[in-house]
Coordinates of C-alpha atoms and ligand atoms in Angstrom, one line a residue:
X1 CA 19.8 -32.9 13.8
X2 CA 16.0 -33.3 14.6
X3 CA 13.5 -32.4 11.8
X4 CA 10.5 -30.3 13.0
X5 CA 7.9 -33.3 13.3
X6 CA 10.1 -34.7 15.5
X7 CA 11.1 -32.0 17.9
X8 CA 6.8 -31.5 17.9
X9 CA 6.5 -35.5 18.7
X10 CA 9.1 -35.2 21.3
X11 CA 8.0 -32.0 23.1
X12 CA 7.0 -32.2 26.9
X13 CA 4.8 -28.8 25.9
X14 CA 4.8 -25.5 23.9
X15 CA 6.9 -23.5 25.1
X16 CA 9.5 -25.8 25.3
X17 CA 8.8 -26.5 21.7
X18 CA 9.3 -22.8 21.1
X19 CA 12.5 -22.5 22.2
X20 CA 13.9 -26.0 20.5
X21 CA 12.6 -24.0 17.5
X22 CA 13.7 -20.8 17.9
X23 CA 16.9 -21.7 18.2
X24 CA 17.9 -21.8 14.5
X25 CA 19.1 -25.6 14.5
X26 CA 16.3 -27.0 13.3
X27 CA 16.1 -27.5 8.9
X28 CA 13.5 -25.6 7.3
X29 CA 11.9 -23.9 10.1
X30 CA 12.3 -19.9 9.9
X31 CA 13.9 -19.7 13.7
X32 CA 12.4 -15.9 13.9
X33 CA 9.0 -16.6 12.6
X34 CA 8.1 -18.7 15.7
X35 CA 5.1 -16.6 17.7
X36 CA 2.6 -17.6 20.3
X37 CA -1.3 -16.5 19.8
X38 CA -3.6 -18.2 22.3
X39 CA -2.0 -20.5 23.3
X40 CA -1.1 -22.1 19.6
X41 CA 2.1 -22.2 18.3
X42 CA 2.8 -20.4 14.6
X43 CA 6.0 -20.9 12.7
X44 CA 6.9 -21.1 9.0
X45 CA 8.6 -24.0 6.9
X46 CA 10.5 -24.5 3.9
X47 CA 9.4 -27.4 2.1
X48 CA 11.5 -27.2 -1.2
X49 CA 11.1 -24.1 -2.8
X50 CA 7.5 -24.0 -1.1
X51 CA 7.0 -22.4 2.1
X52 CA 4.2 -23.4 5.1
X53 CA 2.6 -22.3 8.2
X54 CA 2.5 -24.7 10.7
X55 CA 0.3 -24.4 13.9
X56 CA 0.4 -26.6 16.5
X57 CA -2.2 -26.5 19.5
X58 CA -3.5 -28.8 21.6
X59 CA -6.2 -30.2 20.0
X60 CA -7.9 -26.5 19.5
X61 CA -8.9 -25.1 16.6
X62 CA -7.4 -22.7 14.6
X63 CA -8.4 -19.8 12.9
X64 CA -6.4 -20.5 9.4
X65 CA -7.1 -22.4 6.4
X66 CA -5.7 -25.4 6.7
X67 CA -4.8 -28.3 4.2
X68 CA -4.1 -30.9 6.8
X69 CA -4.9 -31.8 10.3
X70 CA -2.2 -34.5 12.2
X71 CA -2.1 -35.9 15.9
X72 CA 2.2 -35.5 16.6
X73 CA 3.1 -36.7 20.1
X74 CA 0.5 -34.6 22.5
X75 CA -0.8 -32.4 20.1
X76 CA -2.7 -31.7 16.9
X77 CA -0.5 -29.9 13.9
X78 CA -2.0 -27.9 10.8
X79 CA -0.7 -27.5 8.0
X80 CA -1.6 -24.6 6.6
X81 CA -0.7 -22.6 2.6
X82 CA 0.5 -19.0 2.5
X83 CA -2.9 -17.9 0.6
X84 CA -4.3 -14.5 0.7
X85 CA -6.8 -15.8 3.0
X86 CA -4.4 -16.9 6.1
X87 CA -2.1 -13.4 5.3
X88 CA -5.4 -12.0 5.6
X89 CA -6.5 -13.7 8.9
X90 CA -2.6 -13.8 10.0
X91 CA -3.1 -9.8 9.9
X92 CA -6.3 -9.9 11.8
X93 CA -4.6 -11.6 14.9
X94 CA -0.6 -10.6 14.8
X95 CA -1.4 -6.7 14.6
X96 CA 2.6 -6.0 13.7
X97 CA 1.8 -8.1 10.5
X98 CA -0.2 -5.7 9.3
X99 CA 0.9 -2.1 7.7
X100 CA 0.9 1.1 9.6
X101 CA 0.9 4.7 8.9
X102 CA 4.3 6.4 10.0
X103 CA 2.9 10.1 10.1
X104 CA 5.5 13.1 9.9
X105 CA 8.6 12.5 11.7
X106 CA 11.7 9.9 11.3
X107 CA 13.6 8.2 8.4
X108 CA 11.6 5.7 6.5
X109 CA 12.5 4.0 3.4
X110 CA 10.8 1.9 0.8
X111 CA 12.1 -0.9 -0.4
X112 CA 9.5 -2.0 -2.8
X113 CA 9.7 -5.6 -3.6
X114 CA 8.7 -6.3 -7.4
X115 CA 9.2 -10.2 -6.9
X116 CA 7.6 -10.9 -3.5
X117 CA 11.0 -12.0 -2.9
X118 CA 13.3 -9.7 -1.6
X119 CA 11.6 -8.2 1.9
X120 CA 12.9 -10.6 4.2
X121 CA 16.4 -9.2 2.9
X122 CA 15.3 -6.0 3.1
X123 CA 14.6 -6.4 6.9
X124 CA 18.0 -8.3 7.9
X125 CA 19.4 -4.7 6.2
X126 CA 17.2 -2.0 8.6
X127 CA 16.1 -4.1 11.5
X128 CA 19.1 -2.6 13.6
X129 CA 18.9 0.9 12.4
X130 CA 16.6 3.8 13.3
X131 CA 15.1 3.4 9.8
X132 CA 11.3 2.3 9.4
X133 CA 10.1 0.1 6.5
X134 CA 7.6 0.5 3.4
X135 CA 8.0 -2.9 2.5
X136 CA 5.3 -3.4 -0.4
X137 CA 5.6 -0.4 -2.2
X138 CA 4.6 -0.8 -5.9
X139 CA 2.7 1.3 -8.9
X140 CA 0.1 0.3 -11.3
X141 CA 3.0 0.3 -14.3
X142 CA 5.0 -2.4 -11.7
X143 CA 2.2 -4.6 -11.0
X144 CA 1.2 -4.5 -15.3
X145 CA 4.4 -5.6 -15.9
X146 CA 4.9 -8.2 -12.8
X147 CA 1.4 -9.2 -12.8
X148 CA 0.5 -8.9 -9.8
X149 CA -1.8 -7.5 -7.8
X150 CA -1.6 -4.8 -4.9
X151 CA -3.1 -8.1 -2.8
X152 CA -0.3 -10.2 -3.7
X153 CA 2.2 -7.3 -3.2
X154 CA 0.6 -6.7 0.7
X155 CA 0.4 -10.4 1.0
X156 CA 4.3 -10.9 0.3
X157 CA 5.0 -8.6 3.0
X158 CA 2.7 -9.8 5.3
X159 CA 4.6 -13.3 5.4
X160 CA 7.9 -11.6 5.3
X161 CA 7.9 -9.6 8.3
X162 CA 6.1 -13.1 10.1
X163 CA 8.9 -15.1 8.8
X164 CA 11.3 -12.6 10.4
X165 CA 9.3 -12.0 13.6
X166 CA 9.9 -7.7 12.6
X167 CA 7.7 -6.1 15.3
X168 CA 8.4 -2.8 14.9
X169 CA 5.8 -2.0 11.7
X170 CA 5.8 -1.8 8.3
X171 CA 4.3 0.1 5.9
X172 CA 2.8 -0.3 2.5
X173 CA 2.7 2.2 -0.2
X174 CA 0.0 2.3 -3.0
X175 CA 3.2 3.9 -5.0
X176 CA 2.6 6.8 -7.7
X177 CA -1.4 6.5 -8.5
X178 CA -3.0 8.7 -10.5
X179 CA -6.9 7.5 -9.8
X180 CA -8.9 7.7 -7.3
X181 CA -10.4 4.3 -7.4
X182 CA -7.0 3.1 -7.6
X183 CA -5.7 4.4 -4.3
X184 CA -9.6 3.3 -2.2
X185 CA -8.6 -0.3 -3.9
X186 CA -5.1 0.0 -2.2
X187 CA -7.0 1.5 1.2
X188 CA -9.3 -1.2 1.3
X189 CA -6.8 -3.6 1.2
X190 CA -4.9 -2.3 4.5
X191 CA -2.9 -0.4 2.4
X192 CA -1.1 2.6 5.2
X193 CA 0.1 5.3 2.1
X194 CA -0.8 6.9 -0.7
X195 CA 1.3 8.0 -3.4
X196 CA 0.1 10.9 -5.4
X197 CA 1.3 11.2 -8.7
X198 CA 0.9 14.7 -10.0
X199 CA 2.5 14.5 -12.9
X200 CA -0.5 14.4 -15.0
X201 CA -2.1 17.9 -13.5
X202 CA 1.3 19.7 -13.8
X203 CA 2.0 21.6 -16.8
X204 CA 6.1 21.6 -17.9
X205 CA 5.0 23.4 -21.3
X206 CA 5.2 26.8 -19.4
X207 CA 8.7 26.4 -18.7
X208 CA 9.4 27.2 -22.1
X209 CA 7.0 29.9 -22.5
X210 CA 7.5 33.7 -23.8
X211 CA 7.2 35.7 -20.7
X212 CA 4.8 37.4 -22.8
X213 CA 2.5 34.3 -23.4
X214 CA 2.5 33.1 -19.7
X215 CA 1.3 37.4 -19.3
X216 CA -1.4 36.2 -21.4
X217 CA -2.2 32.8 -19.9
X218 CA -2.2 34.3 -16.5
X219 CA -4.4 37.4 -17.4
X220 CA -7.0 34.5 -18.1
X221 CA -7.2 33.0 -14.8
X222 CA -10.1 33.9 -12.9
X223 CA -9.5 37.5 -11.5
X224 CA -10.5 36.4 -7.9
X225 CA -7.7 33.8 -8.2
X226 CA -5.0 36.3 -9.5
X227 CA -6.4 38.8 -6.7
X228 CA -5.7 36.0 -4.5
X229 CA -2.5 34.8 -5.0
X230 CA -1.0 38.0 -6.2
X231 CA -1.6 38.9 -2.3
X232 CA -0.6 35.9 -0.7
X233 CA 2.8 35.6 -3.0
X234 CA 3.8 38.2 -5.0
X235 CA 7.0 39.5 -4.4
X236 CA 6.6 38.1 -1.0
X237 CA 9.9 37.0 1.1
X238 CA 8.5 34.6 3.3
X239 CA 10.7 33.6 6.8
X240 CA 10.6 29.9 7.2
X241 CA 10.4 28.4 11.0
X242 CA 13.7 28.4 11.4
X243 CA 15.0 31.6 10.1
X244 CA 15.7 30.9 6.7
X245 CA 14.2 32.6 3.7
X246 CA 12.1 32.1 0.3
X247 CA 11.9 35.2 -1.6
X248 CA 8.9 35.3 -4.3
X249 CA 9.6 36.7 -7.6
X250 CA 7.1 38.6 -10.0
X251 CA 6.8 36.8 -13.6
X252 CA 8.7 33.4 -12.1
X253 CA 5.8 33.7 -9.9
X254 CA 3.4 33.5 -12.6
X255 CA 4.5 30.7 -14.3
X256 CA 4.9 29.2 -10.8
X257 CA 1.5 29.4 -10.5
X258 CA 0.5 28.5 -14.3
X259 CA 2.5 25.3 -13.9
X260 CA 0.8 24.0 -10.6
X261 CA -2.5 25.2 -9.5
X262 CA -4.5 22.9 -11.4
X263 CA -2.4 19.9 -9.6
X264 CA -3.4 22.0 -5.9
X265 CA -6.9 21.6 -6.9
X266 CA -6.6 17.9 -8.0
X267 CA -4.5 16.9 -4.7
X268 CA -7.7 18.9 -2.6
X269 CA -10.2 16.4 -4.6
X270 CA -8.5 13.2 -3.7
X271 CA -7.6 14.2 -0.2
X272 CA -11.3 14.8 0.7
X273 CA -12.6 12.4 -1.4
X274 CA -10.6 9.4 0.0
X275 CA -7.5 10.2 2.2
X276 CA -9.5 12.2 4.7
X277 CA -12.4 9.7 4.7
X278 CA -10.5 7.0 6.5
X279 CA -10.9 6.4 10.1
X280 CA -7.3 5.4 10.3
X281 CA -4.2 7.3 9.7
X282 CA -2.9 7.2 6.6
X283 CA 0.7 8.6 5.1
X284 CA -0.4 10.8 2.4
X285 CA 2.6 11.6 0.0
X286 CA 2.4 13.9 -2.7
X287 CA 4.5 13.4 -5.8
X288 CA 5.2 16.4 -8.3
X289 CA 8.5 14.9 -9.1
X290 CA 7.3 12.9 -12.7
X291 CA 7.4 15.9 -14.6
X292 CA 10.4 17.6 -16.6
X293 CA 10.0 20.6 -14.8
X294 CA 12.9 20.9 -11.4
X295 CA 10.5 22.0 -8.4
X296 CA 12.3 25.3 -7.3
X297 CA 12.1 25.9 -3.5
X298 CA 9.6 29.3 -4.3
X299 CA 7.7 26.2 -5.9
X300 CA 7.9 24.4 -3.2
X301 CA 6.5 26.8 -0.9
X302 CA 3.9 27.6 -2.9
X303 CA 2.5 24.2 -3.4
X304 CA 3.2 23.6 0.4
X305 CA 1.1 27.1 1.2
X306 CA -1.7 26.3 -0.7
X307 CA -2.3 23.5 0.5
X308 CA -2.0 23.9 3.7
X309 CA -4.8 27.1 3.0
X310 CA -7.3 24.3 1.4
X311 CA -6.9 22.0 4.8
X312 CA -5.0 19.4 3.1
X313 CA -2.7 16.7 5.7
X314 CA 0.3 16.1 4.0
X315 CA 2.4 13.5 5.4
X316 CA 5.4 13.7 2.6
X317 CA 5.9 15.7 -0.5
X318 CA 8.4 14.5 -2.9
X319 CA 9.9 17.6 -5.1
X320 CA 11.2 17.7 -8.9
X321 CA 15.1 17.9 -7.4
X322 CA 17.7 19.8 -9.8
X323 CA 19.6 17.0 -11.6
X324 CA 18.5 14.0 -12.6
X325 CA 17.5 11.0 -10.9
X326 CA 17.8 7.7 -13.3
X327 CA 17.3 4.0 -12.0
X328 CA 20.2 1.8 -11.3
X329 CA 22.6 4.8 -11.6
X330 CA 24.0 6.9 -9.5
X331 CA 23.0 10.9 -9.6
X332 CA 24.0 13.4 -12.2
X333 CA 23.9 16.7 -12.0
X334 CA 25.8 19.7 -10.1
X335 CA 26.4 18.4 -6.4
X336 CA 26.5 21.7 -5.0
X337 CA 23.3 23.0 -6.4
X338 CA 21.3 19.7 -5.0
X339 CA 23.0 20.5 -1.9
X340 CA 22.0 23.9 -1.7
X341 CA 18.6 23.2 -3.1
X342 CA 17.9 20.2 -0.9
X343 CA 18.8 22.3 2.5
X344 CA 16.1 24.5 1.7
X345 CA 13.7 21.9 0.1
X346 CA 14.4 20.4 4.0
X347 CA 13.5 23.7 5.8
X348 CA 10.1 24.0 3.6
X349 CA 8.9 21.0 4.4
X350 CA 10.1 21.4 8.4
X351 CA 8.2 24.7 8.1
X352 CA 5.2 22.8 6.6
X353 CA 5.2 20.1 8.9
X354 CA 5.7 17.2 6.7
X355 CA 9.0 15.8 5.5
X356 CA 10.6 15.5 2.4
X357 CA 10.5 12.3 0.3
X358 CA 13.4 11.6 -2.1
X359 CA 12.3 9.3 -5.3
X360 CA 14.3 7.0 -7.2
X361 CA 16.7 6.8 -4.6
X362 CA 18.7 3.6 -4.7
X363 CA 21.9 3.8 -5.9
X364 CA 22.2 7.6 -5.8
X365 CA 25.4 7.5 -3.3
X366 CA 26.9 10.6 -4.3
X367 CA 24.3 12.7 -2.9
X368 CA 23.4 10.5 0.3
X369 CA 25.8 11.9 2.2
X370 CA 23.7 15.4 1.7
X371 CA 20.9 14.2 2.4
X372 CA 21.8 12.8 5.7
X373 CA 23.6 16.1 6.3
X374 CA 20.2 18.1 6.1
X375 CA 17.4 15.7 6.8
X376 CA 18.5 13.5 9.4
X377 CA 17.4 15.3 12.4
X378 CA 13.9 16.8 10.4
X379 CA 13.5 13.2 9.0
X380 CA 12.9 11.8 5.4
X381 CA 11.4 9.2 3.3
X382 CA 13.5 7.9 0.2
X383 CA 12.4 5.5 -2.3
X384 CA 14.2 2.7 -3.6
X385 CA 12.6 0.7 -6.4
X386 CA 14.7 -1.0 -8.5
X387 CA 18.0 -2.0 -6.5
X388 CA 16.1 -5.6 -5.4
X389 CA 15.5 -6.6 -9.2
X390 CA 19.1 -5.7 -10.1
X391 CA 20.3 -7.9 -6.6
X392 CA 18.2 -10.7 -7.7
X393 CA 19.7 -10.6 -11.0
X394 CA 23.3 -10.4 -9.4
X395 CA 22.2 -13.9 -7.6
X396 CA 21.3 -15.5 -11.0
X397 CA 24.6 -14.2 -13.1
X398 CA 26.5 -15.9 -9.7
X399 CA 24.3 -19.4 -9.5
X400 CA 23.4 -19.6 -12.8
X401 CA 25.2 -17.8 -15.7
X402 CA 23.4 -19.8 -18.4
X403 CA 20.1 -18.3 -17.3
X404 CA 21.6 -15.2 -16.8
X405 CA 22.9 -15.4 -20.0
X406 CA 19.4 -16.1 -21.5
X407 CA 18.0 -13.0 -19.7
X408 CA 20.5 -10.6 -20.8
X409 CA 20.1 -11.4 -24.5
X410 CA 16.3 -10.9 -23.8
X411 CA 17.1 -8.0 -22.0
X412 CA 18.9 -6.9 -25.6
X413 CA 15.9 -8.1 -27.7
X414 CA 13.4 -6.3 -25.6
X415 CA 15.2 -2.8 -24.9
X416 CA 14.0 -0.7 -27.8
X417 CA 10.1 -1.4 -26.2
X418 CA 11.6 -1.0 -22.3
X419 CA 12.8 2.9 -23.2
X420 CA 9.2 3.8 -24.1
X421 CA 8.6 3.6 -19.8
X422 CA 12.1 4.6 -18.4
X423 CA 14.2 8.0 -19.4
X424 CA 17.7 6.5 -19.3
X425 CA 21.2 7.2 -20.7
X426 CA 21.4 3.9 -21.4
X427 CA 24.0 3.0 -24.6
X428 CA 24.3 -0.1 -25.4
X429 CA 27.3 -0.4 -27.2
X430 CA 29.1 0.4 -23.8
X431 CA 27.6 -2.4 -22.6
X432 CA 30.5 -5.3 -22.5
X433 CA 30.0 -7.8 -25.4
X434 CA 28.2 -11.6 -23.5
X435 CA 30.4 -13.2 -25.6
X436 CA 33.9 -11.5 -24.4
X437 CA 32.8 -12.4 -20.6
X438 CA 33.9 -15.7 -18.9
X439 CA 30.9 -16.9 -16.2
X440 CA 33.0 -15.1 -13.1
X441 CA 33.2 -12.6 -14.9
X442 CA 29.0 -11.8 -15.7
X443 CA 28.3 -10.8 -11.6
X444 CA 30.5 -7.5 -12.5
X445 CA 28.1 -6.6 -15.2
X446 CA 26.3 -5.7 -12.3
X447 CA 28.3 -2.9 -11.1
X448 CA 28.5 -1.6 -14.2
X449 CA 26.4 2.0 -15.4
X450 CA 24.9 0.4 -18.9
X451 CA 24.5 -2.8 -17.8
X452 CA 22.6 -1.9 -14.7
X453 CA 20.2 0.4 -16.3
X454 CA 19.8 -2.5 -19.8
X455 CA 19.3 -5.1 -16.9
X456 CA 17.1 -2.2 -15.0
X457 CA 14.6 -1.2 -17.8
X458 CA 13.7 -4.4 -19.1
X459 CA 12.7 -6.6 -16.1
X460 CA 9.2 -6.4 -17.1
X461 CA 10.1 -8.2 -20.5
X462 CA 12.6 -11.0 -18.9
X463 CA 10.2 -11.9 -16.0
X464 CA 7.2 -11.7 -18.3
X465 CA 8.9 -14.7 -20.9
X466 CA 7.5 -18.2 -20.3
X467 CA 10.4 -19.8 -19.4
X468 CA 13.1 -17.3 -18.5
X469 CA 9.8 -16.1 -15.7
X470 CA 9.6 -19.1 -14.0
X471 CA 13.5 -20.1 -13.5
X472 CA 14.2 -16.7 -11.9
X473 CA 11.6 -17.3 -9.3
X474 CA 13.3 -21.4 -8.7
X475 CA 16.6 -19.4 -8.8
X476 CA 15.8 -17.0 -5.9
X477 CA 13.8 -19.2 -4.2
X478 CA 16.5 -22.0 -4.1
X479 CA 18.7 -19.4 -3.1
X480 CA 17.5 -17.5 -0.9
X481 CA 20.3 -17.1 1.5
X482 CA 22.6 -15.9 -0.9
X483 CA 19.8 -13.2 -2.2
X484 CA 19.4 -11.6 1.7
X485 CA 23.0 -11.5 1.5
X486 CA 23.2 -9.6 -1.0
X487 CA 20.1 -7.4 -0.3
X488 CA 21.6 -6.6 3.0
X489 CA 24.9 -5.6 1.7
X490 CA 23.9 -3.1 -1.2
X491 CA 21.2 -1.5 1.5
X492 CA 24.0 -1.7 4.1
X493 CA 25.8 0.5 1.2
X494 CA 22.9 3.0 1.2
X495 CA 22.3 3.3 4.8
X496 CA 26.2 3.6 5.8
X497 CA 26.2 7.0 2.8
X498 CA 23.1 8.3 4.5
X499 CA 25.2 8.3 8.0
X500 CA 22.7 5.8 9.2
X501 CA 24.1 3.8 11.9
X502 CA 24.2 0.0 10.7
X503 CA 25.3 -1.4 14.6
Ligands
ZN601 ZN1 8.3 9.7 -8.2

């Protein structure tokens, strides 16, 4: 077998050089990163655990960073790092490398990627399906305790979809922000959608009001307000596009209104303070799921309505569902009701324009099947956040069970701190005992409920240690085959629920 330098020194010209490239035989070059751009030839390396842009011309400049500069055969051949500064110029010249907005219609999912690790994976798993990528997807409590950067995070997925030659677009989700200068840092970066979190402007203390207190509360609203909505919703029953109903109650409606019109007024501020401002498109999602409160569809509507009446573009709205939604687990609640509730949840947003965004998604295979049922032919976006930290950890307790071994006791040291962040059922005595496990035995840890969330909760802790840190990068890195194998199986799991065809 032929190493690169060779095939370069031997080649009669480019596009010949291509296709020796191209065709997967030759170690360390990514087969599917290989691209032309005026005439130069761009492909990525492996070098060890490092990877490298290469680009070969003839004896033309290039418009990367380079480290090195070498005459091979007839041509000249940079070397070149994967810095922020070549993702940034390769997203200047290779357009597809570069996020884009995916506006109101399809199936998107996103597959954030909290290690910089795990997109190529996660395109091997949809690039055959009908569903469209947000591939750096990430929140401010993420990059604290990964730190990184929502640079970094862009910049990972920027090389990904190169080294995979995906042309179809990507997006890239500033994930659950709560600031406004947060979400124009993500913007100016490139960055195609916005997250709103609401949680913050939503208030689940009226749930468990007197009806007589939320009387009061409501009597204190500005009268013109009260006049207002009690005309637009009171007691309403309002015929959605296509034929279905949402009947409006009389006190539910005034803690419906109580509970979120401070959030409708906070959404207005940062959609025409920032989302509306940019001269490209932009997904804008809004989340009002981060509360205790389930977002009933008469909620629904109403948040839907109003917004629409203060001119604001929604792209996605992601509601409170009934049940609840943990991470690494799959759902719990009553199936019926989510089924019932998510048909009409659909319908609103259908009748709204926008489509519906599921949260916490991964692993929530019970439900998928619904959700395919109702959304498929409206479209959906669904969120998957943790599932590529629990398949990188699979990896380790495979390659390596000391290490894994090392991480789970930190996981166990560290737990009491993780559960001040997460909301999990998480007990740990039904975790299995380290000790009682042989080393083929520790990759089942990882189908298991306790485990999975223990493993889940603390990753923050594990890769923020010194040591344990650095070796889970080597690991991954050393394996990276084994990782996409993985990554594409447990998607392949989540797609084939959804009734997404997987070829
Ligand atoms: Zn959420």
């Amino acid at each position: 077998m032929k190493t690169w330098r060779q095939e370069v020194e031997r080649a009669a010209d480019l596009p010949s050089l291509a296709e020796g490239l191209r065709s997967g035989q030759v170690p360390g070059v990514y087969g599917a990163s290989v691209q032309f751009l005026d005439g130069q030839l761009l492909f990525l390396v492996r070098d060890q655990l490092e990877k490298l842009l290469v680009i070969v011309t003839k004896g033309a400049n290039t418009p990367f960073a380079a480290e090195s500069k070498t005459t091979m055969g007839q041509f000249t051949v940079h070397m070149a790092q994967l810095t922020s500064q070549n993702a940034k110029v390769l997203r200047s010249v290779v357009p597809w490398t570069a996020p884009q907005a995916f506006g109101r219609e399809g199936i998107s999912m996103g597959l954030g990627d909290r290690l910089g690790l795990a997109s190529p994976g996660h395109i091997k798993a949809i690039r055959h399906t009908r569903v469209r990528p947000v591939l750096a997807q990430q929140s401010m409590r993420e990059l604290d305790l990964t730190q990184r950067t929502y640079q970094d995070v862009l910049d990972a997925a920027t090389w990904a979809v190169f080294q995979e030659g995906y042309q179809a677009g990507y997006g890239a989700d500033g994930d659950h922000l709560k600031k406004v200068e947060h979400i124009q840092a993500a913007l100016d970066l490139g960055f195609s959608m916005i997250t709103l979190d609401c949680s913050e402007h939503i208030d689940d203390e009226v749930a468990h009001l007197a009806d007589s207190e939320v009387e009061r509360r409501y009597g204190e609203l500005p009268g013109d307000l009260r006049g207002l909505f009690a005309e637009l919703y009171r007691e309403r029953r309002y015929e959605l596009s296509d034929g279905a109903f949402v009947d409006m109650g009389d006190v539910q409606f005034h803690r419906m209104v109580l509970t979120y019109y401070r959030t409708l007024d906070f959404i207005a501020m940062v959609y025409e303070t920032v989302i509306a401002r940019q001269a490209r498109p932009i997904d804008f999602e809004n989340s009002i799921d981060e509360v205790a409160t389930p977002t009933s569809p008469q909620d629904h509507f109403f948040v839907a309505s109003e917004l629409r009446r203060r001119g604001v573009e929604v792209t996605s709205l992601a509601p409170r569902f009934c049940g609840s939604f943990e991470k690494g687990i799959d759902y719990v609640g009553d199936h019926q009701q989510f089924e019932e509730e998510f048909g009409l949840h659909t319908k609103i947003a259908r009748h709204f324009g926008y489509r519906l965004s599921i949260h916490s998604g991964s692993d929530k295979f019970s439900i998928f099947p619904a959700i395919g049922k109702h959304a498929s032919s409206s479209g959906y976006h669904i969120k998957t956040a943790g599932t590529n930290w629990l398949e990188a950890v699979r990896v380790i307790a495979s390659q390596e069970p000391a290490l894994y071994r090392m991480m789970h006791r930190k996981a166990l040291d560290t737990v009491d701190q993780a559960r001040a962040f997460y909301k999990v059922r998480l007990n740990i005595g039904a975790v299995p005992s380290l000790d009682s496990l042989s080393d083929a035995e520790l990759p089942g840890l990882l189908d298991h409920d306790h485990a999975r969330q223990l493993l889940h909760i603390t990753y923050g802790f594990i890769l923020a240690d010194p040591v344990l840190g650095e070796r889970v990068f080597a690991v991954l890195r050393s394996h990276e085959d084994v990782y996409e194998r993985y990554l594409v199986a447990h998607i392949g799991r989540h797609l084939r629920a959804l009734g997404i065809e997987t070829e």
